[in-house]
Amino acid sequence: MQRIAIIGGTGKEGKGIAYRWAKAGHEVTIGSRAIEKAQIAADEINELLPSTAPQVVGMVNVQAADWGDVVAITVPYQAHAEMLNQLKEVITGKLVIDVTVPLVPPKVHIAQMPPAGSAGNEARSILGEETPVAIAFQNISYERLMEVGDIDCDVLVCGSSKQAREQVLGLVKDAGLIGWDAGPLENAMVIEGLTSVLIHINKTYGSKEAGIKITGVQKDRNL
Ligand SMILES: NC(=O)c1ccc[n+]([C@@H]2O[C@H](COP(=O)([O-])OP(=O)(O)OC[C@H]3O[C@@H](n4cnc5c(N)ncnc54)[C@H](OP(=O)(O)O)[C@@H]3O)[C@@H](O)[C@H]2O)c1
């Protein structure tokens, strides 16, 4: 079991991931700019968890990042670079899972990638080579993360090394989803950009939960 800090974990996506990892038995801390907000979000998640799960706690972002062995980033893209620069000192060498999608409001249904090509690449350039960075969960909506059982939806994982991708694939499985090794961080632009495609599909077809599935490959859920 791992110690996982969720930066911006008071938000919709961060709370969903926190709930799933805590339910799997990981120690999870919700990070926020405000300690009270972090504690309220942690309490909300604890109410949903079975009594056997470890209790989620709330901390301010930098304290949470310092505490965690794994640090997930779930903030709006507009806060992404500043947040990573603030946390860099305490997260160097830790596994960073970037969930951020570089959406540009109001046209979030149109893919508009940042100068670095993707949020994942931006994270790597800010954090440097000593910090393994992977991206995951961009293509799954928070509504689905709050469901109780396993989710019939796939998660594509890109990362700066095979080891980082494998570690994150283990955490995707713990969250009750099927993960795929989608290659190096250079591919992150496709996965992050795909979120805008899913938002467009949701708008067009009146859904909130469009997701993706990889077909044509045999894969055991346990792999
Ligand atoms: N929502 C989804 O279904 C979904 C799906 C896939 C990926 N994503 C991606 O996941 C990330 C989080 O999504 P979300 O929907 O959870 O976002 P959100 O609810 O809008 O924001 C998440 C948290 O980020 C913190 N935050 C907001 N503005 C900030 C700022 N300027 N500086 C520092 N922290 C700030 C806030 O926490 P505090 O106020 O507590 O500090 C907020 O609760 C985004 O990049 C999004 O694109 C979302």
mmCIF file of N, CA and C in Angstrom, residues 1-2 4 6 15-28 45-56 144-151 171 173-177:
data_model
loop_
_atom_site.group_PDB
_atom_site.id
_atom_site.type_symbol
_atom_site.label_atom_id
_atom_site.label_comp_id
_atom_site.label_asym_id
_atom_site.label_seq_id
_atom_site.Cartn_x
_atom_site.Cartn_y
_atom_site.Cartn_z
ATOM 1 N N MET A 1 0.840 -1.191 0.000
ATOM 2 C CA MET A 1 0.000 0.000 0.000
ATOM 3 C C MET A 1 0.880 1.248 0.000
ATOM 4 N N GLN A 2 0.415 2.297 -0.661
ATOM 5 C CA GLN A 2 1.263 3.481 -0.822
ATOM 6 C C GLN A 2 0.642 4.702 -0.163
ATOM 7 N N ILE A 4 -0.435 8.262 -0.865
ATOM 8 C CA ILE A 4 -0.736 9.042 -2.071
ATOM 9 C C ILE A 4 -1.310 10.401 -1.689
ATOM 10 N N ILE A 6 -3.068 13.863 -3.042
ATOM 11 C CA ILE A 6 -3.826 14.340 -4.205
ATOM 12 C C ILE A 6 -3.871 15.873 -4.140
ATOM 13 N N LYS A 15 -11.286 14.071 -5.859
ATOM 14 C CA LYS A 15 -12.060 13.355 -4.833
ATOM 15 C C LYS A 15 -12.425 11.951 -5.318
ATOM 16 N N GLY A 16 -12.765 11.849 -6.590
ATOM 17 C CA GLY A 16 -13.129 10.538 -7.148
ATOM 18 C C GLY A 16 -11.960 9.566 -7.099
ATOM 19 N N ILE A 17 -10.779 10.043 -7.469
ATOM 20 C CA ILE A 17 -9.598 9.167 -7.455
ATOM 21 C C ILE A 17 -9.231 8.822 -6.010
ATOM 22 N N ALA A 18 -9.323 9.819 -5.137
ATOM 23 C CA ALA A 18 -8.995 9.596 -3.714
ATOM 24 C C ALA A 18 -9.894 8.506 -3.140
ATOM 25 N N TYR A 19 -11.179 8.604 -3.437
ATOM 26 C CA TYR A 19 -12.158 7.620 -2.941
ATOM 27 C C TYR A 19 -11.770 6.210 -3.398
ATOM 28 N N ARG A 20 -11.431 6.069 -4.662
ATOM 29 C CA ARG A 20 -11.122 4.743 -5.197
ATOM 30 C C ARG A 20 -9.828 4.178 -4.610
ATOM 31 N N TRP A 21 -8.814 5.030 -4.455
ATOM 32 C CA TRP A 21 -7.541 4.517 -3.914
ATOM 33 C C TRP A 21 -7.673 4.200 -2.426
ATOM 34 N N ALA A 22 -8.406 5.013 -1.699
ATOM 35 C CA ALA A 22 -8.586 4.731 -0.268
ATOM 36 C C ALA A 22 -9.376 3.436 -0.099
ATOM 37 N N LYS A 23 -10.381 3.243 -0.958
ATOM 38 C CA LYS A 23 -11.195 2.023 -0.885
ATOM 39 C C LYS A 23 -10.327 0.787 -1.133
ATOM 40 N N ALA A 24 -9.283 0.963 -1.957
ATOM 41 C CA ALA A 24 -8.374 -0.162 -2.248
ATOM 42 C C ALA A 24 -7.368 -0.380 -1.118
ATOM 43 N N GLY A 25 -7.353 0.511 -0.115
ATOM 44 C CA GLY A 25 -6.460 0.309 1.035
ATOM 45 C C GLY A 25 -5.245 1.217 1.075
ATOM 46 N N HIS A 26 -5.102 2.114 0.090
ATOM 47 C CA HIS A 26 -3.966 3.049 0.126
ATOM 48 C C HIS A 26 -4.214 4.148 1.158
ATOM 49 N N GLU A 27 -3.116 4.690 1.683
ATOM 50 C CA GLU A 27 -3.226 5.862 2.562
ATOM 51 C C GLU A 27 -3.304 7.094 1.658
ATOM 52 N N VAL A 28 -4.361 7.879 1.809
ATOM 53 C CA VAL A 28 -4.584 8.999 0.882
ATOM 54 C C VAL A 28 -4.741 10.308 1.659
ATOM 55 N N ILE A 45 -15.282 12.074 1.746
ATOM 56 C CA ILE A 45 -14.838 10.782 1.196
ATOM 57 C C ILE A 45 -14.949 9.701 2.262
ATOM 58 N N ASN A 46 -14.543 10.022 3.487
ATOM 59 C CA ASN A 46 -14.590 9.020 4.572
ATOM 60 C C ASN A 46 -16.003 8.495 4.801
ATOM 61 N N GLU A 47 -16.998 9.375 4.587
ATOM 62 C CA GLU A 47 -18.391 8.931 4.765
ATOM 63 C C GLU A 47 -18.788 7.858 3.750
ATOM 64 N N LEU A 48 -18.125 7.864 2.596
ATOM 65 C CA LEU A 48 -18.464 6.895 1.544
ATOM 66 C C LEU A 48 -17.694 5.585 1.685
ATOM 67 N N LEU A 49 -16.603 5.617 2.463
ATOM 68 C CA LEU A 49 -15.702 4.458 2.523
ATOM 69 C C LEU A 49 -16.204 3.392 3.489
ATOM 70 N N PRO A 50 -15.894 2.120 3.202
ATOM 71 C CA PRO A 50 -16.205 1.076 4.179
ATOM 72 C C PRO A 50 -15.348 1.279 5.433
ATOM 73 N N SER A 51 -15.817 0.776 6.565
ATOM 74 C CA SER A 51 -15.108 1.024 7.833
ATOM 75 C C SER A 51 -13.715 0.403 7.846
ATOM 76 N N THR A 52 -13.465 -0.559 6.955
ATOM 77 C CA THR A 52 -12.154 -1.222 6.913
ATOM 78 C C THR A 52 -11.099 -0.382 6.182
ATOM 79 N N ALA A 53 -11.531 0.624 5.415
ATOM 80 C CA ALA A 53 -10.571 1.415 4.619
ATOM 81 C C ALA A 53 -9.840 2.411 5.512
ATOM 82 N N PRO A 54 -8.565 2.723 5.177
ATOM 83 C CA PRO A 54 -7.862 3.746 5.956
ATOM 84 C C PRO A 54 -8.543 5.102 5.769
ATOM 85 N N GLN A 55 -8.586 5.901 6.831
ATOM 86 C CA GLN A 55 -9.246 7.206 6.764
ATOM 87 C C GLN A 55 -8.419 8.184 5.921
ATOM 88 N N VAL A 56 -9.115 8.927 5.075
ATOM 89 C CA VAL A 56 -8.465 9.976 4.272
ATOM 90 C C VAL A 56 -8.306 11.208 5.169
ATOM 91 N N ARG A 144 -18.109 8.957 -13.129
ATOM 92 C CA ARG A 144 -17.881 7.506 -13.157
ATOM 93 C C ARG A 144 -16.991 7.067 -12.004
ATOM 94 N N LEU A 145 -16.056 7.929 -11.600
ATOM 95 C CA LEU A 145 -15.154 7.552 -10.499
ATOM 96 C C LEU A 145 -15.911 7.359 -9.193
ATOM 97 N N MET A 146 -17.048 8.042 -9.049
ATOM 98 C CA MET A 146 -17.816 7.936 -7.807
ATOM 99 C C MET A 146 -18.741 6.714 -7.794
ATOM 100 N N GLU A 147 -18.751 5.939 -8.898
ATOM 101 C CA GLU A 147 -19.541 4.697 -8.897
ATOM 102 C C GLU A 147 -18.917 3.709 -7.915
ATOM 103 N N VAL A 148 -19.720 2.742 -7.466
ATOM 104 C CA VAL A 148 -19.236 1.864 -6.398
ATOM 105 C C VAL A 148 -18.300 0.755 -6.914
ATOM 106 N N GLY A 149 -18.642 0.111 -8.002
ATOM 107 C CA GLY A 149 -17.865 -1.067 -8.435
ATOM 108 C C GLY A 149 -16.767 -0.721 -9.432
ATOM 109 N N ASP A 150 -16.228 -1.780 -10.087
ATOM 110 C CA ASP A 150 -15.265 -1.565 -11.164
ATOM 111 C C ASP A 150 -15.941 -0.781 -12.291
ATOM 112 N N ILE A 151 -15.152 -0.066 -13.083
ATOM 113 C CA ILE A 151 -15.720 0.774 -14.145
ATOM 114 C C ILE A 151 -15.311 0.204 -15.499
ATOM 115 N N LEU A 171 -1.727 1.237 -9.937
ATOM 116 C CA LEU A 171 -2.671 2.098 -9.209
ATOM 117 C C LEU A 171 -3.988 2.251 -9.975
ATOM 118 N N LYS A 173 -5.285 -0.137 -11.764
ATOM 119 C CA LYS A 173 -5.981 -1.401 -11.439
ATOM 120 C C LYS A 173 -6.594 -1.327 -10.035
ATOM 121 N N ASP A 174 -5.856 -0.794 -9.092
ATOM 122 C CA ASP A 174 -6.383 -0.658 -7.720
ATOM 123 C C ASP A 174 -7.636 0.226 -7.707
ATOM 124 N N ALA A 175 -7.696 1.175 -8.642
ATOM 125 C CA ALA A 175 -8.864 2.061 -8.717
ATOM 126 C C ALA A 175 -10.052 1.386 -9.411
ATOM 127 N N GLY A 176 -9.853 0.146 -9.845
ATOM 128 C CA GLY A 176 -10.956 -0.611 -10.446
ATOM 129 C C GLY A 176 -11.161 -0.321 -11.920
ATOM 130 N N LEU A 177 -10.078 0.103 -12.593
ATOM 131 C CA LEU A 177 -10.167 0.407 -14.026
ATOM 132 C C LEU A 177 -9.120 -0.406 -14.791
#
